[in-house]
Amino acid sequence: MKRVAGMFRTSLIVLALFANGAMAQTSPLGHQKNQLPEIGVVASNAISIDRERTIGDAYMRQLRAQAPIVNDPLLEEYLQDLGNRLVTQADNVKFPFRFFWINNSDINAFAFFGGHVAVHTGLLIAADNESELASVLAHEITHVTQRHIARSIEASQNNSPLQMLSMLGGVLVSMANPEAGMAILGAGMAGAQQAAINYTRDNEKEADRIGIQMLSKSGFDPNAAGTFFGKLAERYRYKSKPPAFLLTHPLPESRIADARSRADMYAVPPQSRQVSESFALAKVRVLARYSDDVANNRDYFEKIQNHPLPAWQQAGTYGLVLLDFADEKYAQAEKTLAGLLAAQPDNLFFIDAMTDILLEQKRVDDAIALLDPMAKRMPRNRVVSLNLANALIKGRQYERAIALLKDYLLINPEHTLSYQLLADAYSESKQKMEMHQARAEFFALLSVYPKAIDELQTAYNFTGEQRLEQQRIRARIDQLREAERKLKSL
């Protein structure tokens, strides 16, 4: 309930930004100001691209603090790579996209301002192949590139502020909690409610149309959208509680049929018929590490070891390695994994698992020796860099770990796990000032500004005579206080 309440509070914050953005474009009499629109930008009168980035950043920080986000470098990299493959074929892209996992068994995905796309782990488990997963990502990417929330605001500017806030409140809360969002929509005024429903239907149709085209251009099977949607609709046809995805993305028969007919317009690329090895490994990893059904998972992994396709056979073996590791059967896990690594020495899923096994056996030097050559070939790769940094910290090579993490954070400044590792490295090496600074940045990424400021004030006490560091810390405290003030003013 705390999480739902937090999501609702976040939605109200974002609504205030929406309202400010929308109302700032009208005169007191409700007439549009005499200004030139941004050429080629959808819904620019409702909310600017810069404001959209600001809202997206604020919402993402709140989600980091309140949602069970999966901080798993392997799964992060897989999802980001998959998403980027689709984004390269999208039109009207205004900012970099960020894809992330939420550890939730519900079948759901949602997009919001600033190019953020969240995917529940339950969606990956429900998908039978990578094209099905990609079809949902393409759909959500389209919601962002077509600026559907901003267009909803623009379409609502003729409604009263109360009607607009009621409608948008339901839309935003439903992102994180569909049932709560539907309840808020139900409490809105009838006119705004009907406008929201109609506009959402139009958005969904557009997201289907453009998403299927994007899917095909990216080399995936365009039939996957209709197949996956149809499978979900059939599976939950007689359920009293459908999954979150069906609440926010209604799937009447006409929509499924339309998706299937659209797919017929595109030739199915040959590569879409191949099984993605990364998809199979990612799905198995989620089942092994982020689900509670261990007994059934072991049965499933043993079963797919006999799958006719090598990618699934390999994934089944990998899943058993992860379960053996969880059961502390390190020698058995290492022996099985050695065979997989011999066949694919650069497979990051296998490298990550072997690193964990070696570290649990206190074989830190072996772990570093495994990762060092890869770090030279793949600098700043998140899986290699973070595994190596962790191994270096355990091996008491703190300065190497710190340099590696700081280098990685230059290109990934919002990676919370990296700041946690950096704080650990500073703590173990007795660098108190730097430790508190790293912790401050971690809390700032969660919009927990009072704690971030406390950490910096503590860091200040360890500066000694370092005047430059004192100035930097004071300046950073001022920045965080301003960020906190803006958040409160909303």
CSV table of C-alpha atoms in Angstrom, one decimal:
chain,number,residue,atom,x,y,z
A,1,MET,CA,0.0,0.0,0.0
A,2,LYS,CA,2.9,2.4,0.7
A,3,ARG,CA,4.1,1.8,-2.9
A,4,VAL,CA,0.7,2.5,-4.3
A,5,ALA,CA,0.4,5.6,-2.2
A,6,GLY,CA,3.8,6.7,-3.3
A,7,MET,CA,2.9,6.2,-7.0
A,8,PHE,CA,-0.3,8.2,-6.5
A,9,ARG,CA,1.7,11.0,-4.8
A,10,THR,CA,4.2,10.9,-7.8
A,11,SER,CA,1.3,11.1,-10.2
A,12,LEU,CA,0.0,14.2,-8.5
A,13,ILE,CA,3.4,15.8,-8.8
A,14,VAL,CA,3.6,15.0,-12.4
A,15,LEU,CA,0.0,16.3,-12.9
A,16,ALA,CA,1.1,19.6,-11.5
A,17,LEU,CA,3.8,19.8,-14.1
A,18,PHE,CA,1.2,18.8,-16.8
A,19,ALA,CA,-1.2,21.5,-15.6
A,20,ASN,CA,1.5,24.1,-15.5
A,21,GLY,CA,2.7,23.2,-19.0
A,22,ALA,CA,-0.8,23.1,-20.5
A,23,MET,CA,-2.2,26.2,-18.8
A,24,ALA,CA,0.9,28.2,-19.5
A,25,GLN,CA,0.0,28.0,-23.2
A,26,THR,CA,-3.4,29.7,-22.9
A,27,SER,CA,-4.5,33.2,-22.0
A,28,PRO,CA,-6.8,33.9,-19.0
A,29,LEU,CA,-9.7,33.8,-21.4
A,30,GLY,CA,-8.7,30.4,-22.7
A,31,HIS,CA,-7.4,31.6,-26.1
A,32,GLN,CA,-4.2,30.2,-27.6
A,33,LYS,CA,-1.3,32.6,-27.5
A,34,ASN,CA,0.0,34.0,-30.8
A,35,GLN,CA,3.1,31.8,-31.0
A,36,LEU,CA,4.7,29.7,-33.7
A,37,PRO,CA,4.5,25.9,-33.1
A,38,GLU,CA,7.6,23.8,-33.2
A,39,ILE,CA,7.7,22.4,-36.7
A,40,GLY,CA,7.5,18.6,-36.8
A,41,VAL,CA,6.9,18.2,-33.1
A,42,VAL,CA,3.7,16.5,-32.1
A,43,ALA,CA,1.6,18.2,-29.4
A,44,SER,CA,4.2,21.0,-28.8
A,45,ASN,CA,1.5,23.4,-27.7
A,46,ALA,CA,0.6,21.1,-24.7
A,47,ILE,CA,4.1,20.4,-23.4
A,48,SER,CA,7.6,21.1,-24.6
A,49,ILE,CA,10.3,18.5,-25.2
A,50,ASP,CA,12.4,20.0,-22.3
A,51,ARG,CA,9.4,19.8,-19.9
A,52,GLU,CA,8.8,16.3,-21.0
A,53,ARG,CA,12.4,15.4,-20.1
A,54,THR,CA,12.0,17.1,-16.7
A,55,ILE,CA,8.8,15.2,-15.9
A,56,GLY,CA,10.3,11.9,-17.0
A,57,ASP,CA,13.4,12.4,-14.9
A,58,ALA,CA,11.3,13.2,-11.8
A,59,TYR,CA,9.0,10.2,-12.3
A,60,MET,CA,12.0,7.9,-12.9
A,61,ARG,CA,13.7,9.0,-9.7
A,62,GLN,CA,10.5,8.3,-7.8
A,63,LEU,CA,10.2,4.9,-9.4
A,64,ARG,CA,13.8,4.0,-8.3
A,65,ALA,CA,12.8,4.8,-4.7
A,66,GLN,CA,9.5,3.0,-4.7
A,67,ALA,CA,9.3,0.3,-7.4
A,68,PRO,CA,11.1,-3.1,-7.3
A,69,ILE,CA,13.5,-2.2,-10.2
A,70,VAL,CA,15.8,-5.0,-11.2
A,71,ASN,CA,19.4,-3.8,-10.9
A,72,ASP,CA,20.8,-6.7,-12.9
A,73,PRO,CA,23.5,-5.7,-15.4
A,74,LEU,CA,22.9,-8.7,-17.7
A,75,LEU,CA,19.2,-8.2,-17.9
A,76,GLU,CA,19.6,-4.4,-18.2
A,77,GLU,CA,22.0,-4.8,-21.1
A,78,TYR,CA,19.8,-7.3,-22.9
A,79,LEU,CA,16.7,-5.1,-22.6
A,80,GLN,CA,18.5,-2.0,-23.6
A,81,ASP,CA,20.0,-3.6,-26.7
A,82,LEU,CA,16.7,-5.0,-27.7
A,83,GLY,CA,15.0,-1.6,-27.2
A,84,ASN,CA,17.7,0.2,-29.1
A,85,ARG,CA,17.3,-2.1,-32.1
A,86,LEU,CA,13.7,-1.0,-32.3
A,87,VAL,CA,14.4,2.7,-31.6
A,88,THR,CA,16.8,2.9,-34.6
A,89,GLN,CA,13.8,2.2,-36.8
A,90,ALA,CA,11.5,4.7,-35.1
A,91,ASP,CA,10.5,8.2,-36.4
A,92,ASN,CA,10.2,11.3,-34.3
A,93,VAL,CA,12.8,10.2,-31.6
A,94,LYS,CA,13.6,13.3,-29.5
A,95,PHE,CA,15.7,11.8,-26.8
A,96,PRO,CA,17.6,8.6,-25.8
A,97,PHE,CA,15.4,5.8,-24.6
A,98,ARG,CA,15.9,4.0,-21.3
A,99,PHE,CA,14.5,0.6,-20.9
A,100,PHE,CA,14.3,-1.0,-17.4
A,101,TRP,CA,12.8,-4.0,-15.7
A,102,ILE,CA,10.4,-4.1,-12.8
A,103,ASN,CA,10.4,-7.3,-10.7
A,104,ASN,CA,6.7,-8.1,-10.9
A,105,SER,CA,5.0,-11.3,-12.0
A,106,ASP,CA,2.1,-9.3,-13.6
A,107,ILE,CA,2.2,-9.2,-17.4
A,108,ASN,CA,2.7,-5.5,-18.0
A,109,ALA,CA,4.7,-2.8,-19.6
A,110,PHE,CA,4.3,1.0,-19.7
A,111,ALA,CA,6.0,4.1,-21.1
A,112,PHE,CA,6.2,7.6,-19.8
A,113,PHE,CA,7.8,11.0,-20.5
A,114,GLY,CA,11.4,11.3,-21.5
A,115,GLY,CA,11.8,8.0,-23.3
A,116,HIS,CA,11.4,5.7,-20.3
A,117,VAL,CA,9.9,2.3,-20.9
A,118,ALA,CA,9.3,-0.1,-18.0
A,119,VAL,CA,8.8,-3.9,-18.6
A,120,HIS,CA,7.6,-6.3,-15.9
A,121,THR,CA,9.5,-9.5,-15.6
A,122,GLY,CA,6.2,-11.3,-15.9
A,123,LEU,CA,6.0,-10.1,-19.5
A,124,LEU,CA,9.2,-11.8,-20.4
A,125,ILE,CA,8.0,-15.0,-18.8
A,126,ALA,CA,4.8,-14.9,-20.7
A,127,ALA,CA,6.5,-14.3,-24.1
A,128,ASP,CA,7.4,-17.4,-26.1
A,129,ASN,CA,9.9,-15.7,-28.3
A,130,GLU,CA,11.8,-12.5,-28.7
A,131,SER,CA,9.5,-11.1,-31.4
A,132,GLU,CA,6.6,-11.3,-29.0
A,133,LEU,CA,8.6,-9.3,-26.4
A,134,ALA,CA,9.8,-6.9,-29.0
A,135,SER,CA,6.2,-6.3,-30.2
A,136,VAL,CA,5.3,-4.9,-26.8
A,137,LEU,CA,8.4,-2.7,-26.7
A,138,ALA,CA,7.6,-1.4,-30.2
A,139,HIS,CA,4.1,-0.6,-29.0
A,140,GLU,CA,5.4,1.3,-26.0
A,141,ILE,CA,8.1,3.1,-28.0
A,142,THR,CA,5.4,4.4,-30.3
A,143,HIS,CA,3.4,5.8,-27.3
A,144,VAL,CA,6.5,7.9,-26.5
A,145,THR,CA,7.5,9.0,-30.1
A,146,GLN,CA,3.9,9.9,-30.9
A,147,ARG,CA,3.7,11.8,-27.5
A,148,HIS,CA,0.4,10.3,-26.7
A,149,ILE,CA,0.2,11.6,-23.1
A,150,ALA,CA,1.1,15.1,-24.3
A,151,ARG,CA,-1.6,14.8,-27.0
A,152,SER,CA,-4.1,13.7,-24.4
A,153,ILE,CA,-3.3,17.0,-22.5
A,154,GLU,CA,-3.7,19.0,-25.7
A,155,ALA,CA,-7.0,17.3,-26.5
A,156,SER,CA,-8.2,18.1,-23.0
A,157,GLN,CA,-7.4,21.8,-22.9
A,158,ASN,CA,-11.1,22.6,-23.6
A,159,ASN,CA,-12.1,20.7,-20.5
A,160,SER,CA,-12.1,22.3,-17.0
A,161,PRO,CA,-8.8,21.9,-15.0
A,162,LEU,CA,-10.7,19.6,-12.7
A,163,GLN,CA,-11.8,17.4,-15.5
A,164,MET,CA,-8.4,17.3,-17.1
A,165,LEU,CA,-6.7,16.5,-13.8
A,166,SER,CA,-9.2,13.8,-13.0
A,167,MET,CA,-8.7,12.1,-16.4
A,168,LEU,CA,-4.9,12.4,-16.4
A,169,GLY,CA,-4.7,11.2,-12.8
A,170,GLY,CA,-6.3,8.0,-13.9
A,171,VAL,CA,-4.0,7.6,-16.9
A,172,LEU,CA,-0.8,8.1,-14.8
A,173,VAL,CA,-1.8,6.1,-11.8
A,174,SER,CA,-2.8,3.2,-14.1
A,175,MET,CA,0.8,3.1,-15.4
A,176,ALA,CA,2.0,1.8,-12.0
A,177,ASN,CA,-1.3,0.4,-10.7
A,178,PRO,CA,-3.9,-0.3,-13.3
A,179,GLU,CA,-6.8,-1.0,-10.9
A,180,ALA,CA,-6.2,2.2,-8.9
A,181,GLY,CA,-5.9,4.1,-12.1
A,182,MET,CA,-9.2,2.7,-13.4
A,183,ALA,CA,-10.9,3.7,-10.1
A,184,ILE,CA,-9.7,7.3,-10.4
A,185,LEU,CA,-10.9,7.4,-14.0
A,186,GLY,CA,-14.3,6.1,-12.8
A,187,ALA,CA,-14.5,8.9,-10.3
A,188,GLY,CA,-13.9,11.6,-13.0
A,189,MET,CA,-16.7,13.5,-14.6
A,190,ALA,CA,-18.6,11.7,-17.4
A,191,GLY,CA,-17.4,14.0,-20.2
A,192,ALA,CA,-13.7,13.8,-19.3
A,193,GLN,CA,-14.1,10.1,-18.8
A,194,GLN,CA,-15.5,9.4,-22.2
A,195,ALA,CA,-12.9,11.7,-23.8
A,196,ALA,CA,-10.2,9.7,-22.1
A,197,ILE,CA,-11.6,6.4,-23.3
A,198,ASN,CA,-12.0,7.6,-26.9
A,199,TYR,CA,-8.6,9.2,-27.0
A,200,THR,CA,-6.9,6.1,-25.5
A,201,ARG,CA,-8.5,3.9,-28.2
A,202,ASP,CA,-7.1,6.1,-30.9
A,203,ASN,CA,-3.7,6.0,-29.3
A,204,GLU,CA,-3.7,2.3,-29.0
A,205,LYS,CA,-4.6,1.9,-32.7
A,206,GLU,CA,-1.9,4.2,-33.7
A,207,ALA,CA,0.6,2.4,-31.5
A,208,ASP,CA,-0.4,-0.9,-33.0
A,209,ARG,CA,0.0,0.4,-36.6
A,210,ILE,CA,3.3,2.1,-36.1
A,211,GLY,CA,4.6,-0.5,-33.7
A,212,ILE,CA,4.0,-3.4,-36.2
A,213,GLN,CA,5.8,-1.4,-38.9
A,214,MET,CA,8.7,-0.8,-36.6
A,215,LEU,CA,8.8,-4.5,-35.6
A,216,SER,CA,9.1,-5.5,-39.2
A,217,LYS,CA,11.8,-2.9,-40.1
A,218,SER,CA,13.8,-4.1,-37.1
A,219,GLY,CA,13.9,-7.6,-38.4
A,220,PHE,CA,11.4,-9.2,-36.1
A,221,ASP,CA,8.3,-11.2,-37.0
A,222,PRO,CA,5.4,-8.7,-37.5
A,223,ASN,CA,2.9,-11.5,-36.8
A,224,ALA,CA,4.1,-11.6,-33.2
A,225,ALA,CA,2.0,-8.6,-32.1
A,226,GLY,CA,-1.3,-10.3,-33.1
A,227,THR,CA,-0.1,-13.7,-31.9
A,228,PHE,CA,0.9,-12.4,-28.5
A,229,PHE,CA,-2.1,-10.2,-28.0
A,230,GLY,CA,-4.4,-13.0,-29.1
A,231,LYS,CA,-2.7,-15.4,-26.7
A,232,LEU,CA,-3.2,-13.1,-23.8
A,233,ALA,CA,-6.8,-12.3,-24.6
A,234,GLU,CA,-7.6,-16.0,-24.8
A,235,ARG,CA,-5.7,-17.0,-21.7
A,236,TYR,CA,-7.6,-14.4,-19.6
A,237,ARG,CA,-10.9,-14.4,-21.3
A,238,TYR,CA,-12.8,-15.8,-18.4
A,239,LYS,CA,-10.7,-14.6,-15.6
A,240,SER,CA,-12.2,-12.1,-13.1
A,241,LYS,CA,-8.8,-10.4,-12.7
A,242,PRO,CA,-7.1,-9.9,-16.0
A,243,PRO,CA,-3.4,-8.9,-16.1
A,244,ALA,CA,-2.3,-5.3,-15.8
A,245,PHE,CA,-1.5,-5.2,-19.5
A,246,LEU,CA,-5.0,-6.0,-20.5
A,247,LEU,CA,-6.4,-3.3,-18.2
A,248,THR,CA,-4.3,-0.6,-19.8
A,249,HIS,CA,-4.3,-2.1,-23.3
A,250,PRO,CA,-7.8,-3.5,-23.9
A,251,LEU,CA,-7.7,-6.2,-26.6
A,252,PRO,CA,-11.1,-6.6,-28.3
A,253,GLU,CA,-11.3,-9.2,-31.1
A,254,SER,CA,-11.4,-6.4,-33.7
A,255,ARG,CA,-8.0,-5.0,-32.5
A,256,ILE,CA,-6.4,-8.4,-32.6
A,257,ALA,CA,-7.8,-9.1,-36.0
A,258,ASP,CA,-6.5,-5.7,-37.2
A,259,ALA,CA,-3.0,-6.5,-35.9
A,260,ARG,CA,-3.0,-9.8,-37.7
A,261,SER,CA,-4.1,-8.2,-41.0
A,262,ARG,CA,-1.5,-5.5,-40.7
A,263,ALA,CA,1.2,-8.0,-40.3
A,264,ASP,CA,0.2,-9.6,-43.6
A,265,MET,CA,1.4,-6.3,-45.3
A,266,TYR,CA,5.0,-7.1,-44.4
A,267,ALA,CA,7.2,-9.9,-45.5
A,268,VAL,CA,8.4,-12.1,-42.6
A,269,PRO,CA,12.2,-11.7,-42.4
A,270,PRO,CA,14.1,-15.0,-42.3
A,271,GLN,CA,15.9,-14.0,-39.0
A,272,SER,CA,12.5,-13.8,-37.3
A,273,ARG,CA,12.2,-17.5,-37.5
A,274,GLN,CA,15.5,-18.1,-35.6
A,275,VAL,CA,15.5,-18.4,-31.8
A,276,SER,CA,17.3,-15.6,-30.0
A,277,GLU,CA,19.9,-17.1,-27.7
A,278,SER,CA,19.9,-14.0,-25.5
A,279,PHE,CA,16.1,-14.1,-25.2
A,280,ALA,CA,16.2,-17.7,-24.0
A,281,LEU,CA,19.0,-17.0,-21.5
A,282,ALA,CA,17.3,-13.9,-20.2
A,283,LYS,CA,14.0,-15.7,-19.7
A,284,VAL,CA,15.8,-18.5,-17.8
A,285,ARG,CA,17.7,-16.0,-15.7
A,286,VAL,CA,14.4,-14.2,-14.7
A,287,LEU,CA,12.9,-17.6,-13.8
A,288,ALA,CA,15.9,-18.7,-11.7
A,289,ARG,CA,16.6,-15.5,-9.9
A,290,TYR,CA,13.4,-13.4,-9.8
A,291,SER,CA,10.6,-16.0,-9.3
A,292,ASP,CA,9.7,-18.1,-6.3
A,293,ASP,CA,8.6,-21.3,-8.0
A,294,VAL,CA,12.0,-23.1,-7.7
A,295,ALA,CA,10.7,-26.6,-7.9
A,296,ASN,CA,8.8,-26.1,-11.1
A,297,ASN,CA,11.7,-24.0,-12.6
A,298,ARG,CA,14.0,-27.0,-12.1
A,299,ASP,CA,11.6,-29.2,-13.9
A,300,TYR,CA,11.2,-26.7,-16.7
A,301,PHE,CA,15.0,-26.3,-17.1
A,302,GLU,CA,15.5,-30.1,-17.3
A,303,LYS,CA,12.7,-30.3,-19.8
A,304,ILE,CA,14.1,-27.7,-22.2
A,305,GLN,CA,17.5,-29.4,-22.1
A,306,ASN,CA,15.8,-31.8,-24.4
A,307,HIS,CA,14.4,-29.1,-26.7
A,308,PRO,CA,15.0,-29.7,-30.4
A,309,LEU,CA,16.7,-26.2,-30.7
A,310,PRO,CA,20.2,-25.8,-29.3
A,311,ALA,CA,19.5,-22.3,-27.9
A,312,TRP,CA,16.9,-23.7,-25.5
A,313,GLN,CA,19.0,-26.7,-24.6
A,314,GLN,CA,21.8,-24.3,-23.6
A,315,ALA,CA,19.4,-22.1,-21.7
A,316,GLY,CA,18.1,-25.1,-19.7
A,317,THR,CA,21.6,-26.0,-18.7
A,318,TYR,CA,22.3,-22.4,-17.7
A,319,GLY,CA,19.2,-22.3,-15.6
A,320,LEU,CA,20.3,-25.5,-13.7
A,321,VAL,CA,23.7,-23.8,-13.0
A,322,LEU,CA,21.9,-20.8,-11.5
A,323,LEU,CA,19.8,-23.1,-9.3
A,324,ASP,CA,22.8,-25.1,-8.2
A,325,PHE,CA,24.5,-21.8,-7.3
A,326,ALA,CA,21.5,-20.7,-5.3
A,327,ASP,CA,21.7,-24.0,-3.4
A,328,GLU,CA,25.4,-23.4,-2.7
A,329,LYS,CA,26.5,-26.4,-4.9
A,330,TYR,CA,29.4,-24.4,-6.3
A,331,ALA,CA,31.6,-27.3,-7.5
A,332,GLN,CA,28.7,-28.8,-9.4
A,333,ALA,CA,27.7,-25.5,-10.9
A,334,GLU,CA,31.2,-24.7,-11.9
A,335,LYS,CA,31.7,-28.1,-13.6
A,336,THR,CA,28.5,-27.7,-15.6
A,337,LEU,CA,29.2,-24.1,-16.5
A,338,ALA,CA,32.8,-24.9,-17.7
A,339,GLY,CA,31.3,-26.8,-20.6
A,340,LEU,CA,29.1,-23.9,-21.6
A,341,LEU,CA,32.1,-21.5,-21.4
A,342,ALA,CA,34.4,-23.7,-23.4
A,343,ALA,CA,31.9,-23.5,-26.3
A,344,GLN,CA,31.2,-19.8,-25.9
A,345,PRO,CA,34.1,-18.1,-23.9
A,346,ASP,CA,32.7,-14.6,-24.5
A,347,ASN,CA,29.1,-15.2,-23.5
A,348,LEU,CA,28.3,-12.6,-20.8
A,349,PHE,CA,25.6,-14.7,-19.2
A,350,PHE,CA,28.2,-17.5,-18.6
A,351,ILE,CA,31.0,-15.1,-17.6
A,352,ASP,CA,28.7,-13.5,-15.0
A,353,ALA,CA,27.7,-16.8,-13.5
A,354,MET,CA,31.3,-18.0,-13.4
A,355,THR,CA,32.4,-14.8,-11.7
A,356,ASP,CA,29.7,-15.3,-9.0
A,357,ILE,CA,30.8,-18.9,-8.5
A,358,LEU,CA,34.5,-18.0,-8.1
A,359,LEU,CA,33.8,-15.2,-5.7
A,360,GLU,CA,31.6,-17.3,-3.5
A,361,GLN,CA,34.5,-19.8,-3.3
A,362,LYS,CA,36.9,-16.9,-2.3
A,363,ARG,CA,38.8,-17.4,-5.5
A,364,VAL,CA,39.1,-13.7,-6.2
A,365,ASP,CA,42.3,-13.9,-8.3
A,366,ASP,CA,40.7,-16.4,-10.6
A,367,ALA,CA,37.7,-14.1,-11.0
A,368,ILE,CA,39.9,-11.1,-11.9
A,369,ALA,CA,41.9,-13.2,-14.3
A,370,LEU,CA,38.7,-14.3,-16.0
A,371,LEU,CA,37.4,-10.7,-16.4
A,372,ASP,CA,40.6,-8.7,-17.1
A,373,PRO,CA,41.1,-9.8,-20.8
A,374,MET,CA,37.4,-9.1,-21.5
A,375,ALA,CA,37.6,-5.7,-20.0
A,376,LYS,CA,40.4,-4.9,-22.4
A,377,ARG,CA,38.3,-6.1,-25.4
A,378,MET,CA,35.0,-4.6,-24.1
A,379,PRO,CA,35.8,-1.4,-22.2
A,380,ARG,CA,32.8,0.1,-20.4
A,381,ASN,CA,30.6,-2.9,-21.0
A,382,ARG,CA,28.3,-2.8,-18.0
A,383,VAL,CA,28.4,-6.6,-17.3
A,384,VAL,CA,32.2,-6.9,-17.5
A,385,SER,CA,32.9,-3.5,-15.8
A,386,LEU,CA,30.6,-4.1,-12.8
A,387,ASN,CA,31.6,-7.7,-12.3
A,388,LEU,CA,35.3,-6.7,-12.4
A,389,ALA,CA,34.8,-3.8,-10.1
A,390,ASN,CA,33.0,-6.1,-7.6
A,391,ALA,CA,35.9,-8.6,-7.9
A,392,LEU,CA,38.5,-5.9,-7.4
A,393,ILE,CA,36.8,-4.7,-4.3
A,394,LYS,CA,36.8,-8.2,-2.8
A,395,GLY,CA,40.4,-8.5,-3.8
A,396,ARG,CA,41.2,-5.2,-2.0
A,397,GLN,CA,42.3,-3.6,-5.2
A,398,TYR,CA,40.3,-0.5,-4.3
A,399,GLU,CA,42.0,2.1,-6.5
A,400,ARG,CA,41.5,0.0,-9.7
A,401,ALA,CA,37.9,-0.6,-8.8
A,402,ILE,CA,37.3,3.1,-8.1
A,403,ALA,CA,38.9,4.1,-11.4
A,404,LEU,CA,36.8,1.6,-13.3
A,405,LEU,CA,33.6,2.7,-11.7
A,406,LYS,CA,34.2,6.4,-12.2
A,407,ASP,CA,35.0,5.7,-15.8
A,408,TYR,CA,31.8,3.7,-16.2
A,409,LEU,CA,29.7,6.5,-14.5
A,410,LEU,CA,31.0,9.0,-17.0
A,411,ILE,CA,28.8,7.4,-19.7
A,412,ASN,CA,26.1,6.0,-17.3
A,413,PRO,CA,25.7,8.8,-14.7
A,414,GLU,CA,22.3,7.5,-13.5
A,415,HIS,CA,23.3,3.9,-12.7
A,416,THR,CA,22.4,3.3,-9.0
A,417,LEU,CA,24.3,0.0,-8.7
A,418,SER,CA,27.5,1.6,-9.8
A,419,TYR,CA,27.2,4.3,-7.1
A,420,GLN,CA,26.6,1.5,-4.5
A,421,LEU,CA,29.7,-0.3,-5.6
A,422,LEU,CA,31.7,2.9,-5.6
A,423,ALA,CA,30.5,3.7,-2.0
A,424,ASP,CA,31.6,0.2,-1.0
A,425,ALA,CA,35.1,0.7,-2.6
A,426,TYR,CA,35.6,4.0,-0.8
A,427,SER,CA,34.3,2.6,2.5
A,428,GLU,CA,36.7,-0.4,2.3
A,429,SER,CA,39.6,1.9,1.5
A,430,LYS,CA,38.8,4.3,4.4
A,431,GLN,CA,38.1,7.2,2.1
A,432,LYS,CA,35.3,8.7,4.2
A,433,MET,CA,34.7,11.9,2.2
A,434,GLU,CA,34.4,10.2,-1.1
A,435,MET,CA,32.2,7.4,0.4
A,436,HIS,CA,29.7,9.9,1.6
A,437,GLN,CA,29.7,11.8,-1.7
A,438,ALA,CA,29.0,8.5,-3.6
A,439,ARG,CA,26.1,7.8,-1.2
A,440,ALA,CA,24.8,11.3,-1.8
A,441,GLU,CA,24.6,10.7,-5.5
A,442,PHE,CA,22.8,7.4,-4.9
A,443,PHE,CA,20.1,9.1,-2.8
A,444,ALA,CA,19.8,11.9,-5.3
A,445,LEU,CA,19.0,9.4,-8.0
A,446,LEU,CA,16.1,8.2,-5.8
A,447,SER,CA,15.0,11.9,-5.2
A,448,VAL,CA,15.7,11.4,-1.5
A,449,TYR,CA,17.2,14.8,-1.3
A,450,PRO,CA,17.3,15.2,2.5
A,451,LYS,CA,19.5,12.1,2.9
A,452,ALA,CA,21.7,13.1,0.0
A,453,ILE,CA,22.3,16.5,1.6
A,454,ASP,CA,23.0,14.9,4.9
A,455,GLU,CA,25.6,12.7,3.3
A,456,LEU,CA,27.3,15.7,1.7
A,457,GLN,CA,27.3,17.6,4.9
A,458,THR,CA,29.0,14.6,6.5
A,459,ALA,CA,31.5,14.5,3.6
A,460,TYR,CA,32.3,18.1,4.2
A,461,ASN,CA,33.5,17.2,7.7
A,462,PHE,CA,36.2,15.0,6.2
A,463,THR,CA,37.6,17.6,3.7
A,464,GLY,CA,40.2,18.9,6.1
A,465,GLU,CA,42.1,21.7,4.3
A,466,GLN,CA,40.9,20.7,0.8
A,467,ARG,CA,39.3,24.1,-0.2
A,468,LEU,CA,38.4,23.0,-3.7
A,469,GLU,CA,36.5,19.9,-2.4
A,470,GLN,CA,34.7,22.1,0.1
A,471,GLN,CA,33.6,24.4,-2.7
A,472,ARG,CA,32.4,21.5,-4.8
A,473,ILE,CA,30.5,20.0,-1.9
A,474,ARG,CA,28.8,23.3,-1.1
A,475,ALA,CA,27.9,23.8,-4.7
A,476,ARG,CA,26.4,20.3,-4.9
A,477,ILE,CA,24.4,20.9,-1.7
A,478,ASP,CA,23.0,24.0,-3.3
A,479,GLN,CA,22.0,22.1,-6.4
A,480,LEU,CA,20.3,19.4,-4.4
A,481,ARG,CA,18.4,21.9,-2.3
A,482,GLU,CA,17.2,23.6,-5.5
A,483,ALA,CA,16.1,20.2,-6.8
A,484,GLU,CA,14.2,19.5,-3.6
A,485,ARG,CA,12.6,23.0,-3.6
A,486,LYS,CA,11.4,22.5,-7.1
A,487,LEU,CA,10.0,19.1,-6.3
A,488,LYS,CA,8.2,20.5,-3.2
A,489,SER,CA,6.8,23.5,-5.1
A,490,LEU,CA,5.0,21.1,-7.5
